[in-house]
Amino acid sequence: MYKIAAKYGLINGAITILATLVMYFIGVECMTNMWVGFGFMILLIALVVFFALRIRAYFGGYIDFKNIFTSIVIICAVGGAVNTTFQIVLYNVVDPELSEKVNDAILQKTISWMESFGTPQEQIDEKIDEMQSAPN
């Protein structure tokens, strides 16, 4: 059972890497889009549910809570480790300026949201200073 869960975790990691690459090639705006983030979360949840159902089917349609919970934890841990490793490589080796680009895009989105809500300029300036002084 643990080998199956680890295999599905690797598949989960590969799919999240593929999704991250698609977002990266589309652009930083895609990577910082709130709705894309929600879609990514839904994709991750759907993958885990799909793999859990596959594991249950592998065991004849029934599996106890302990074993399915352990399988889900393994899937998430392996997939998370694979994706985290890829993110480290992406942000530090492939495109070292990516974190700065993402921070700038988030700053611009924050400013536009605050302006759309009618926030006074002095509060916007304070928020900009706060965000720029925060460690990356």
Short mmCIF file of C-alpha atoms in Angstrom, two decimals:
data_model
loop_
_atom_site.label_atom_id
_atom_site.label_comp_id
_atom_site.label_asym_id
_atom_site.label_seq_id
_atom_site.Cartn_x
_atom_site.Cartn_y
_atom_site.Cartn_z
CA MET A 1 0.00 0.00 0.00
CA TYR A 2 2.80 2.44 0.86
CA LYS A 3 4.50 1.85 -2.51
CA ILE A 4 1.25 2.64 -4.31
CA ALA A 5 0.78 5.81 -2.25
CA ALA A 6 4.39 6.87 -2.92
CA LYS A 7 3.88 6.26 -6.65
CA TYR A 8 0.76 8.42 -6.62
CA GLY A 9 2.68 11.03 -4.65
CA LEU A 10 5.31 11.16 -7.39
CA ILE A 11 2.57 11.50 -10.00
CA ASN A 12 0.98 14.25 -7.91
CA GLY A 13 4.34 16.04 -7.73
CA ALA A 14 4.86 15.71 -11.49
CA ILE A 15 1.41 17.16 -12.22
CA THR A 16 2.01 20.12 -9.88
CA ILE A 17 5.39 20.73 -11.53
CA LEU A 18 3.70 20.73 -14.92
CA ALA A 19 1.04 23.17 -13.70
CA THR A 20 3.72 25.42 -12.20
CA LEU A 21 5.67 25.40 -15.46
CA VAL A 22 2.55 26.33 -17.42
CA MET A 23 1.95 29.26 -15.04
CA TYR A 24 5.62 30.26 -15.24
CA PHE A 25 5.63 30.31 -19.03
CA ILE A 26 2.36 32.26 -19.15
CA GLY A 27 3.89 34.87 -16.89
CA VAL A 28 4.17 36.28 -13.41
CA GLU A 29 0.64 37.69 -13.62
CA CYS A 30 -0.67 34.14 -13.90
CA MET A 31 1.42 33.01 -10.94
CA THR A 32 -0.01 35.78 -8.74
CA ASN A 33 -3.62 35.55 -9.92
CA MET A 34 -5.97 34.70 -7.05
CA TRP A 35 -8.31 32.62 -9.21
CA VAL A 36 -5.43 30.62 -10.65
CA GLY A 37 -4.34 29.93 -7.07
CA PHE A 38 -7.83 28.70 -6.18
CA GLY A 39 -7.84 26.52 -9.29
CA PHE A 40 -4.45 25.10 -8.31
CA MET A 41 -5.77 24.24 -4.83
CA ILE A 42 -8.84 22.55 -6.33
CA LEU A 43 -6.55 20.58 -8.66
CA LEU A 44 -4.47 19.38 -5.69
CA ILE A 45 -7.55 18.33 -3.71
CA ALA A 46 -9.05 16.58 -6.73
CA LEU A 47 -5.81 14.69 -7.35
CA VAL A 48 -5.63 13.48 -3.76
CA VAL A 49 -9.28 12.37 -3.82
CA PHE A 50 -8.76 10.63 -7.16
CA PHE A 51 -5.68 8.80 -5.92
CA ALA A 52 -7.43 7.83 -2.67
CA LEU A 53 -10.29 6.33 -4.69
CA ARG A 54 -7.78 4.46 -6.84
CA ILE A 55 -6.12 3.02 -3.73
CA ARG A 56 -9.51 1.99 -2.35
CA ALA A 57 -10.37 0.29 -5.64
CA TYR A 58 -7.01 -1.49 -5.58
CA PHE A 59 -8.01 -3.07 -2.27
CA GLY A 60 -11.34 -4.28 -3.57
CA GLY A 61 -13.49 -1.25 -2.85
CA TYR A 62 -12.98 -1.16 0.91
CA ILE A 63 -10.14 0.23 3.01
CA ASP A 64 -10.15 1.19 6.67
CA PHE A 65 -9.69 4.78 7.80
CA LYS A 66 -6.16 4.29 9.13
CA ASN A 67 -4.82 2.93 5.86
CA ILE A 68 -6.51 5.50 3.62
CA PHE A 69 -5.45 8.34 5.92
CA THR A 70 -1.87 7.07 5.90
CA SER A 71 -1.99 6.78 2.11
CA ILE A 72 -3.26 10.35 1.75
CA VAL A 73 -0.52 11.65 4.06
CA ILE A 74 2.11 9.80 2.00
CA ILE A 75 0.69 11.15 -1.26
CA CYS A 76 0.73 14.71 0.07
CA ALA A 77 4.19 14.38 1.66
CA VAL A 78 5.84 12.90 -1.44
CA GLY A 79 4.05 15.28 -3.82
CA GLY A 80 4.88 18.23 -1.58
CA ALA A 81 8.55 17.24 -1.36
CA VAL A 82 8.80 16.90 -5.14
CA ASN A 83 7.08 20.25 -5.73
CA THR A 84 9.11 22.03 -3.05
CA THR A 85 12.35 20.76 -4.57
CA PHE A 86 11.22 22.01 -7.98
CA GLN A 87 10.24 25.42 -6.54
CA ILE A 88 13.68 25.79 -4.93
CA VAL A 89 15.35 24.99 -8.26
CA LEU A 90 13.01 27.32 -10.16
CA TYR A 91 13.49 30.29 -7.85
CA ASN A 92 17.23 29.85 -7.21
CA VAL A 93 18.72 28.27 -10.35
CA VAL A 94 16.40 28.71 -13.33
CA ASP A 95 15.20 32.28 -12.64
CA PRO A 96 16.83 33.93 -9.61
CA GLU A 97 14.93 37.19 -10.26
CA LEU A 98 11.56 35.42 -10.16
CA SER A 99 10.90 36.14 -6.49
CA GLU A 100 11.46 39.85 -7.10
CA LYS A 101 9.14 39.75 -10.13
CA VAL A 102 6.46 37.97 -8.07
CA ASN A 103 6.84 40.47 -5.21
CA ASP A 104 6.48 43.38 -7.65
CA ALA A 105 3.37 41.84 -9.21
CA ILE A 106 1.84 41.29 -5.76
CA LEU A 107 2.66 44.89 -4.81
CA GLN A 108 0.95 46.20 -7.95
CA LYS A 109 -2.11 44.02 -7.32
CA THR A 110 -2.28 45.24 -3.73
CA ILE A 111 -2.12 48.87 -4.84
CA SER A 112 -4.85 48.38 -7.45
CA TRP A 113 -7.09 46.58 -4.93
CA MET A 114 -6.60 49.30 -2.33
CA GLU A 115 -7.34 52.01 -4.90
CA SER A 116 -10.48 50.19 -6.05
CA PHE A 117 -11.73 50.16 -2.44
CA GLY A 118 -11.13 53.91 -2.13
CA THR A 119 -8.28 53.63 0.37
CA PRO A 120 -6.60 56.99 1.10
CA GLN A 121 -3.22 57.48 -0.60
CA GLU A 122 -1.36 57.80 2.72
CA GLN A 123 -2.53 54.35 3.80
CA ILE A 124 -1.52 52.94 0.42
CA ASP A 125 1.93 54.52 0.80
CA GLU A 126 2.27 53.02 4.30
CA LYS A 127 1.36 49.58 2.96
CA ILE A 128 3.85 49.93 0.09
CA ASP A 129 6.62 50.84 2.53
CA GLU A 130 5.65 47.92 4.78
CA MET A 131 5.66 45.45 1.90
CA GLN A 132 8.97 46.72 0.48
CA SER A 133 10.71 46.54 3.86
CA ALA A 134 9.53 42.98 4.57
CA PRO A 135 12.12 40.26 3.99
CA ASN A 136 11.60 38.17 0.85
#
